[in-house]
PDB file of N, CA and C in Angstrom:
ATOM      1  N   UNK A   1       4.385   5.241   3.189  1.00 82.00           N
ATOM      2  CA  UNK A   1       5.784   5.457   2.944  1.00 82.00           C
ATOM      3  C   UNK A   1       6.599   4.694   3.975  1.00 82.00           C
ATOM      4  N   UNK A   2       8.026   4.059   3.584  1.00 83.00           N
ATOM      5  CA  UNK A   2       8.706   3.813   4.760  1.00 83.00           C
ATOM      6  C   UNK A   2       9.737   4.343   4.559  1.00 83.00           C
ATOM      7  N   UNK A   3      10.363   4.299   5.622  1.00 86.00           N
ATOM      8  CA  UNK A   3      11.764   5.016   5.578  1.00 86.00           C
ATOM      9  C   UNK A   3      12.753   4.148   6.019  1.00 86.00           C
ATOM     10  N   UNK A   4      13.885   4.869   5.571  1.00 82.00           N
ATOM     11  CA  UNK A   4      15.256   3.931   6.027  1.00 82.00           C
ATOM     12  C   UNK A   4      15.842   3.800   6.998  1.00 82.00           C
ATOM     13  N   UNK A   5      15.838   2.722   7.893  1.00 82.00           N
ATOM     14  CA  UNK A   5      15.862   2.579   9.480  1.00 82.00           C
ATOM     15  C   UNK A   5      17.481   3.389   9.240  1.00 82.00           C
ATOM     16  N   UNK A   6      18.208   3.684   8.697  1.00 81.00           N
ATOM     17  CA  UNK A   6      19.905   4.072   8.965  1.00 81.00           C
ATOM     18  C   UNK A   6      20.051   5.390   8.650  1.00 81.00           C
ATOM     19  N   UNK A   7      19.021   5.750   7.877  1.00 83.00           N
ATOM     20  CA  UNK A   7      18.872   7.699   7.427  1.00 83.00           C
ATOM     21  C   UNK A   7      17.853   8.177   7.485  1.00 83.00           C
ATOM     22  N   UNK A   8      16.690   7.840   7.769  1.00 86.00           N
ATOM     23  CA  UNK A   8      15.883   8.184   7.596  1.00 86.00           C
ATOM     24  C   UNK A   8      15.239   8.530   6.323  1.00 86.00           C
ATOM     25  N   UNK A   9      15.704   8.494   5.335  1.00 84.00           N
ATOM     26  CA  UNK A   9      15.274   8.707   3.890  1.00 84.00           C
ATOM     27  C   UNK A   9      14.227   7.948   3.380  1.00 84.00           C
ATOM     28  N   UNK A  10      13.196   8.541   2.876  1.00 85.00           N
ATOM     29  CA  UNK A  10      12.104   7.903   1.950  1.00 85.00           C
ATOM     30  C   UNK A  10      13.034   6.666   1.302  1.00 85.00           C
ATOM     31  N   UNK A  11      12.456   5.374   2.065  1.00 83.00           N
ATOM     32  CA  UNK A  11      13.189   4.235   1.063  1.00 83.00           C
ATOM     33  C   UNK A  11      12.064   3.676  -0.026  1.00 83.00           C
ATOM     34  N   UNK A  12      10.320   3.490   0.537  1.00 85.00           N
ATOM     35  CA  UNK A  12       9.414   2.992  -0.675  1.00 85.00           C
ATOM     36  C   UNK A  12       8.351   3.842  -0.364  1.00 85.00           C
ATOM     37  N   UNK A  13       7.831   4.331  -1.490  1.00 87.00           N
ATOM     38  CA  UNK A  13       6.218   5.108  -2.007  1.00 87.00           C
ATOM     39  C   UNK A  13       5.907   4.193  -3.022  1.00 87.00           C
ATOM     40  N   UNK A  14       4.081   3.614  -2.192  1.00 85.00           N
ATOM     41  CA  UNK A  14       3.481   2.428  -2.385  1.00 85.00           C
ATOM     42  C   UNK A  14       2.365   3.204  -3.312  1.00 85.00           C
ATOM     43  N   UNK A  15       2.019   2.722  -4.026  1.00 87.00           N
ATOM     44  CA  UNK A  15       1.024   2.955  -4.830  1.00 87.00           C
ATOM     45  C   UNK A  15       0.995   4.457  -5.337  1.00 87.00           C
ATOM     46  N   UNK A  16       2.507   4.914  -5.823  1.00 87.00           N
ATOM     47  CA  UNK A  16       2.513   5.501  -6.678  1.00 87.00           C
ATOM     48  C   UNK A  16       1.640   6.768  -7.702  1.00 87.00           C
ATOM     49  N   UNK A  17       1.547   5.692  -8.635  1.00 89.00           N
ATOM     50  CA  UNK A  17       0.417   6.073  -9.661  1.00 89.00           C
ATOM     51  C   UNK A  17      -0.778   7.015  -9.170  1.00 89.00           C
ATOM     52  N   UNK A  18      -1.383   6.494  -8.116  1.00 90.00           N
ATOM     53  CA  UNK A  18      -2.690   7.527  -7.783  1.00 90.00           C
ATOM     54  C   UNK A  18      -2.064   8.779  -6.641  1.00 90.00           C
ATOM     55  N   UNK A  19      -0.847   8.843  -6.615  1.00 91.00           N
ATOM     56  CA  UNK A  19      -0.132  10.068  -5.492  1.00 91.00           C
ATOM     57  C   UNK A  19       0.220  11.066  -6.618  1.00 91.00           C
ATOM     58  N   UNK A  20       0.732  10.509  -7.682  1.00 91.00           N
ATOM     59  CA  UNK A  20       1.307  11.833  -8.814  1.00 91.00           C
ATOM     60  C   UNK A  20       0.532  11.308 -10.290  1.00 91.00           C
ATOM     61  N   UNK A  21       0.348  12.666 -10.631  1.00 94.00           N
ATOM     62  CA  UNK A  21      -0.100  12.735 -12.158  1.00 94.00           C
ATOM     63  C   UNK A  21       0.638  12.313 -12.921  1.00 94.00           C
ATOM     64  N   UNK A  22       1.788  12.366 -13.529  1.00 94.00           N
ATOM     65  CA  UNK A  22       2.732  11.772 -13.508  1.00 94.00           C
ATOM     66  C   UNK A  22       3.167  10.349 -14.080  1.00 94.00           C
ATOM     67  N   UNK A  23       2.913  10.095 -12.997  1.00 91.00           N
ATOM     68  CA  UNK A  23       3.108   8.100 -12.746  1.00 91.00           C
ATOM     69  C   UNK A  23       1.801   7.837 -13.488  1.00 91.00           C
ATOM     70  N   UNK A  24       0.722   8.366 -12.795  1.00 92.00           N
ATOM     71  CA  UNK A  24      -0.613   7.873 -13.187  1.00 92.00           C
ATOM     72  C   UNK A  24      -0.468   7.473 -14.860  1.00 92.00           C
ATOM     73  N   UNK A  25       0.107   9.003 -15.489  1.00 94.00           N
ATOM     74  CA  UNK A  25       0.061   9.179 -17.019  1.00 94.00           C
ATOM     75  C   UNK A  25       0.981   7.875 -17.575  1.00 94.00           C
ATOM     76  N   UNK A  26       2.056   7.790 -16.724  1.00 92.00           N
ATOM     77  CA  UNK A  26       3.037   7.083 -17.131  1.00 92.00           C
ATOM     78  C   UNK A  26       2.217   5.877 -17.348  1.00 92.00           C
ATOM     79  N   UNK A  27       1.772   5.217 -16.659  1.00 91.00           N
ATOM     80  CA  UNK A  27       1.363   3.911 -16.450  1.00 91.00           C
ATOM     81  C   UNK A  27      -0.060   3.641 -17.311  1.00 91.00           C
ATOM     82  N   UNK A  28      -0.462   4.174 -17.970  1.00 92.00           N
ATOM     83  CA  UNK A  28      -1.309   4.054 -18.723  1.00 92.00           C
ATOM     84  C   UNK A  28      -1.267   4.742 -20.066  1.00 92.00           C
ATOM     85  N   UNK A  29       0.047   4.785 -20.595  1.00 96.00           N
ATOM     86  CA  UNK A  29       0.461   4.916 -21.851  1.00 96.00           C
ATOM     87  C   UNK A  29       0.642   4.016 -22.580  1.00 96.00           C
ATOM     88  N   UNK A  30       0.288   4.690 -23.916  1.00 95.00           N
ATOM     89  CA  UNK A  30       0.027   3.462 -24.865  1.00 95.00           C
ATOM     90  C   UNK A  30       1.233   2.250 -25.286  1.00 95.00           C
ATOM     91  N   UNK A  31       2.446   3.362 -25.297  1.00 96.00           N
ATOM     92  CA  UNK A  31       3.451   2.657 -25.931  1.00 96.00           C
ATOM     93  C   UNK A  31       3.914   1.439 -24.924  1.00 96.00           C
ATOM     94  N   UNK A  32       3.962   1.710 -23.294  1.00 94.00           N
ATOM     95  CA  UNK A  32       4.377   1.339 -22.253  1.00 94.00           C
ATOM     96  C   UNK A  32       3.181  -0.216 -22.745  1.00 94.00           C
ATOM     97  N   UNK A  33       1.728   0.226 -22.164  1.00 94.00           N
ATOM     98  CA  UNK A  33       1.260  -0.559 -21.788  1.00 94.00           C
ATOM     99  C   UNK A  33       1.266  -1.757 -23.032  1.00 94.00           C
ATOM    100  N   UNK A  34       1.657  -1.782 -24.779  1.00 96.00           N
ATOM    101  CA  UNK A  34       1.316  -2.506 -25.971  1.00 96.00           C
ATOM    102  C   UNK A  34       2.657  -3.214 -25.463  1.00 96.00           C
ATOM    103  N   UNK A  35       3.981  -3.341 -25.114  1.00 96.00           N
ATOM    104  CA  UNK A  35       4.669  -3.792 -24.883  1.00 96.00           C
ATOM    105  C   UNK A  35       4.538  -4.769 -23.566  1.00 96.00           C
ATOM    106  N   UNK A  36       3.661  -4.230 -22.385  1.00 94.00           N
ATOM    107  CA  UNK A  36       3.591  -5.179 -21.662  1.00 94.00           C
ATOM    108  C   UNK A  36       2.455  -6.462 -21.821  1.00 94.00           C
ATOM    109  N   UNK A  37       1.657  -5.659 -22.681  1.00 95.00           N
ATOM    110  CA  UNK A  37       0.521  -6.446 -23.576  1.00 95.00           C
ATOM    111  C   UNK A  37       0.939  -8.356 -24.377  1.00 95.00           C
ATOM    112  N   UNK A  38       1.916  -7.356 -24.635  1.00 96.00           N
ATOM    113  CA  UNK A  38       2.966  -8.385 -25.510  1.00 96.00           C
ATOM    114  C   UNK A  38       3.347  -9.415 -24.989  1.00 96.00           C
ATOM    115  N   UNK A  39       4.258  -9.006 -23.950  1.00 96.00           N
ATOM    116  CA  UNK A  39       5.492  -9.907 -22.829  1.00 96.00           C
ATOM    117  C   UNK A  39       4.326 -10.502 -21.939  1.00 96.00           C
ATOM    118  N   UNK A  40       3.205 -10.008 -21.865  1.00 92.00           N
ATOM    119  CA  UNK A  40       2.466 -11.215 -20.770  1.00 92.00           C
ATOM    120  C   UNK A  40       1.480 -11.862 -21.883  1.00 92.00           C
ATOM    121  N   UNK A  41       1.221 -11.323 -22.783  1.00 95.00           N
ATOM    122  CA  UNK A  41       0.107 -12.125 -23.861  1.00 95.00           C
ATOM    123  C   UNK A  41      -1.386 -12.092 -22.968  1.00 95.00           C
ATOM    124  N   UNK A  42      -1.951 -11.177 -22.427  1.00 93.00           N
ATOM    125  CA  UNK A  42      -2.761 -10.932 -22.144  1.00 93.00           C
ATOM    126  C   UNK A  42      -2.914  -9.378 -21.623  1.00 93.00           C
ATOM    127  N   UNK A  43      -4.027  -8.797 -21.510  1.00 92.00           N
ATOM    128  CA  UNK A  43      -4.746  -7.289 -20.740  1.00 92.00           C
ATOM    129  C   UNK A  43      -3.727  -7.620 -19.488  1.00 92.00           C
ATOM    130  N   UNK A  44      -3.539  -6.613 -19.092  1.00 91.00           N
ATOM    131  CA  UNK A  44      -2.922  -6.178 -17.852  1.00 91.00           C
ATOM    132  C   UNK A  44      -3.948  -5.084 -17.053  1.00 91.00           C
ATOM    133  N   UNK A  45      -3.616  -4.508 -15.966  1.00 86.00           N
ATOM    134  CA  UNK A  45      -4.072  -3.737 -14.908  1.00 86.00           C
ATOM    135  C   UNK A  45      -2.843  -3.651 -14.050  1.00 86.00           C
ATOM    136  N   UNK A  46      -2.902  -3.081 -12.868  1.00 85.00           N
ATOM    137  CA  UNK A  46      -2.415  -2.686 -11.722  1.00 85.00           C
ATOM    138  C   UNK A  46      -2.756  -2.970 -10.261  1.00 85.00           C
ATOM    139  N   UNK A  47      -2.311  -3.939  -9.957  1.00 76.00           N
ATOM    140  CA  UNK A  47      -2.907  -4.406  -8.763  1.00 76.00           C
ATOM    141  C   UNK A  47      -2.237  -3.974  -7.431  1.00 76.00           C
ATOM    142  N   UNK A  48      -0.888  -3.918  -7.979  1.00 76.00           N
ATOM    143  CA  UNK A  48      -0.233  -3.607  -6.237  1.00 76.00           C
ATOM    144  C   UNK A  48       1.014  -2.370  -7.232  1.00 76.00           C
ATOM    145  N   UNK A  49       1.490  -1.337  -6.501  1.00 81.00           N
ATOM    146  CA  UNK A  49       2.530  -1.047  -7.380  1.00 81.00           C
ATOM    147  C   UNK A  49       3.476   0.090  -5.726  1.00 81.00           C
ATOM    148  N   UNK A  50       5.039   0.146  -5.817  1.00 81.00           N
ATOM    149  CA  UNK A  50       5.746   0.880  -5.113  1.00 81.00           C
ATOM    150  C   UNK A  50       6.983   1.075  -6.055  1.00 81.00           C
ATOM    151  N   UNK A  51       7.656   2.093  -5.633  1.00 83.00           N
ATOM    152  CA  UNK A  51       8.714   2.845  -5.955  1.00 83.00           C
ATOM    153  C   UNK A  51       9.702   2.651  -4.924  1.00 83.00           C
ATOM    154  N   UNK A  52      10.992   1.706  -5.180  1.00 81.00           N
ATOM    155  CA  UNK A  52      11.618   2.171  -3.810  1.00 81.00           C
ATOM    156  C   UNK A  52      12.717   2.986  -4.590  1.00 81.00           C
ATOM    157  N   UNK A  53      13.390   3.725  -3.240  1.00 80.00           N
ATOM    158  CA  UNK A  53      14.473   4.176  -4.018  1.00 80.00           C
ATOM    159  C   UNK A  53      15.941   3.937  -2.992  1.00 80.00           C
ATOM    160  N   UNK A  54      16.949   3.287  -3.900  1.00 72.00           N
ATOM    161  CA  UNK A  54      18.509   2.700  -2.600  1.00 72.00           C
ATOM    162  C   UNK A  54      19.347   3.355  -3.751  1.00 72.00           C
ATOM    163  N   UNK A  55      20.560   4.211  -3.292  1.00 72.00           N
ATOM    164  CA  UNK A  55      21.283   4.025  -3.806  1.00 72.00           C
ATOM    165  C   UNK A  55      22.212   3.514  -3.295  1.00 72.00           C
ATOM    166  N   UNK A  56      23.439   3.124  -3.832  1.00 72.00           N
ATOM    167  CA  UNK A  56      24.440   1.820  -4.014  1.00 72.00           C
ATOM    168  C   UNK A  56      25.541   2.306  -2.682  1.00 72.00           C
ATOM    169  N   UNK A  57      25.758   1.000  -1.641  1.00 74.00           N
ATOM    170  CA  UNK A  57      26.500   1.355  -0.582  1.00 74.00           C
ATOM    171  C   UNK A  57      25.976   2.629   0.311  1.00 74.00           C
ATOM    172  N   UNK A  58      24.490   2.903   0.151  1.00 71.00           N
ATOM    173  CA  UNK A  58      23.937   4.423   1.113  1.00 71.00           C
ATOM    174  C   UNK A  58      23.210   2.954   1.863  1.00 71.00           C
ATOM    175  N   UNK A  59      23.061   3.759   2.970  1.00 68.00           N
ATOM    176  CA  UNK A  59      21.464   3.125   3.589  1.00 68.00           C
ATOM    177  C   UNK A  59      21.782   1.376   4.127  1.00 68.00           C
ATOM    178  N   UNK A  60      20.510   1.274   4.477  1.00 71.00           N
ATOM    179  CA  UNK A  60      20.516   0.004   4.921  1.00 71.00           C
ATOM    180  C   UNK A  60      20.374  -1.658   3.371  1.00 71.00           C
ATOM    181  N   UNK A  61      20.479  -2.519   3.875  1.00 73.00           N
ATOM    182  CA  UNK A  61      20.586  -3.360   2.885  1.00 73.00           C
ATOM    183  C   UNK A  61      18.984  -3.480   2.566  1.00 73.00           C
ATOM    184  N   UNK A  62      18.639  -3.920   1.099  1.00 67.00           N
ATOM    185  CA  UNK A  62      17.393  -4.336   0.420  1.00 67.00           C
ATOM    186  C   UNK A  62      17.304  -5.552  -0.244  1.00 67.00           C
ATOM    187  N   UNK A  63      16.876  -6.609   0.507  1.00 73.00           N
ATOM    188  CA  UNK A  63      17.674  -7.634   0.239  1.00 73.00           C
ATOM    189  C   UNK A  63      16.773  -8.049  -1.634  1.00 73.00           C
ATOM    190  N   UNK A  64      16.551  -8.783  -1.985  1.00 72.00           N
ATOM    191  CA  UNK A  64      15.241  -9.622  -2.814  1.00 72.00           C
ATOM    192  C   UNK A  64      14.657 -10.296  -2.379  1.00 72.00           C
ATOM    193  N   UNK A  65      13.381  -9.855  -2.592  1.00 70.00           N
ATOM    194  CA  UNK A  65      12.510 -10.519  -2.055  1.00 70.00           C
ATOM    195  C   UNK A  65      10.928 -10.865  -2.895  1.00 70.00           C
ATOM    196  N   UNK A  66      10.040 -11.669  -2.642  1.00 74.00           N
ATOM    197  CA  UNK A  66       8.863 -11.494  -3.700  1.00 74.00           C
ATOM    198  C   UNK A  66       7.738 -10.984  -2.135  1.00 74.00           C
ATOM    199  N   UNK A  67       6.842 -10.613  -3.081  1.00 76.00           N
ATOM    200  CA  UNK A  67       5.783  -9.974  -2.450  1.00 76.00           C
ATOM    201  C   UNK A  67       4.411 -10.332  -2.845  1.00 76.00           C
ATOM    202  N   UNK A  68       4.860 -11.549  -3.673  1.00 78.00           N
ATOM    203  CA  UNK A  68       3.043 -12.542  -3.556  1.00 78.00           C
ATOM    204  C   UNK A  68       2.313 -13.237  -2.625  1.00 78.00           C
ATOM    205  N   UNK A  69       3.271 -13.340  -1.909  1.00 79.00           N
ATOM    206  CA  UNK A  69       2.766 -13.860  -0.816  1.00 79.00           C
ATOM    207  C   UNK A  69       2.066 -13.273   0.266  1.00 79.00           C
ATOM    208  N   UNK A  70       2.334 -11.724   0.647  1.00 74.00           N
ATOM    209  CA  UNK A  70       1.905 -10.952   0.778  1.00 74.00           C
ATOM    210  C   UNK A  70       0.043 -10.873   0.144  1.00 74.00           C
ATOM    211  N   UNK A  71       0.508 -10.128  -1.004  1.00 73.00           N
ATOM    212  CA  UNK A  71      -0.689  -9.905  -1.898  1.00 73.00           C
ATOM    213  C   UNK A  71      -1.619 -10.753  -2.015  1.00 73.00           C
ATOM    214  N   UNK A  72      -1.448 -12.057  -1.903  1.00 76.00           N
ATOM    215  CA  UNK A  72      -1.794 -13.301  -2.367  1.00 76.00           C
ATOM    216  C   UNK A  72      -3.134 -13.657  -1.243  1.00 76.00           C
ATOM    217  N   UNK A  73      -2.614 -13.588   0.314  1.00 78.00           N
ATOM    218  CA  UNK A  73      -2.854 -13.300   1.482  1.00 78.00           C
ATOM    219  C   UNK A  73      -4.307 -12.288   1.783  1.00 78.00           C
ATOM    220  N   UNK A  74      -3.431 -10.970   1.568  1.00 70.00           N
ATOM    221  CA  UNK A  74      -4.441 -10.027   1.761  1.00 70.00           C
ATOM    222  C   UNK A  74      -5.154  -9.171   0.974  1.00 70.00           C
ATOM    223  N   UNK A  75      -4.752  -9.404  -0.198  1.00 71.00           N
ATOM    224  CA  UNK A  75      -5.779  -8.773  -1.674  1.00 71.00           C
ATOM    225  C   UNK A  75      -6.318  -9.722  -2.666  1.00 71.00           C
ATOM    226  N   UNK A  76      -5.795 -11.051  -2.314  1.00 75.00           N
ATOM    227  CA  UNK A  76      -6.545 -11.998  -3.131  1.00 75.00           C
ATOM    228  C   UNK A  76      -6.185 -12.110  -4.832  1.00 75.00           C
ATOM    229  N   UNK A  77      -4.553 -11.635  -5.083  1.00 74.00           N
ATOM    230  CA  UNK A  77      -4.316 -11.527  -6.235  1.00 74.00           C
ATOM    231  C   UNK A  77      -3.982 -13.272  -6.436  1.00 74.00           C
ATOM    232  N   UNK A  78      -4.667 -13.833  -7.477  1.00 79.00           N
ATOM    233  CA  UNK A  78      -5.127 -15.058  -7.690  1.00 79.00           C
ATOM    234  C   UNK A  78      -3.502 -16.027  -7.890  1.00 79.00           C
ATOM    235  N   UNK A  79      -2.577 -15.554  -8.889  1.00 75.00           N
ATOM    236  CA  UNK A  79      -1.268 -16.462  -8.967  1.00 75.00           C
ATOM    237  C   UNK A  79      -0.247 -15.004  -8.999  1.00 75.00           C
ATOM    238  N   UNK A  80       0.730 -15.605  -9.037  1.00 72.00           N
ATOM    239  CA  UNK A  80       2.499 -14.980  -9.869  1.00 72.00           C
ATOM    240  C   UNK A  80       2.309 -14.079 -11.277  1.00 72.00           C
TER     241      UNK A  80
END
């Protein structure tokens, strides 16, 4: 988990899915997953996944950013 250097508030919960039943269910539903099936034209999985949560003018800034480079690095996720 990290928190928000200006409130302290839960800003991201990383990997999700295996913390709540929930998410887990969510993410491996049918309707969810035939649609992402679609938009990438291939099987999918789950390789990296977080939740952040900002709301608007609270907290510190979140800028955009990508996180393959990261992943790319230290889990060996192959491209984008």
């Amino acid at each position: 988990m990290i928190h928000d250097p200006n409130t302290n508030n839960i800003r991201s919960v990383f990997a999700m899915h295996e913390l709540s039943d929930h998410f887990s269910r969510l993410t491996r539903d049918p309707r969810i997953l035939g649609v992402v099936r679609q938009l990438l034209g291939s099987e999918v999985y789950i390789h990296q996944s977080r939740i952040n949560e900002k709301f608007g003018f609270e907290g510190s800034v979140f800028d955009w950013h990508s996180d393959f480079e990261t992943w790319h690095a230290e889990d060996g996720m192959p491209r984008m």
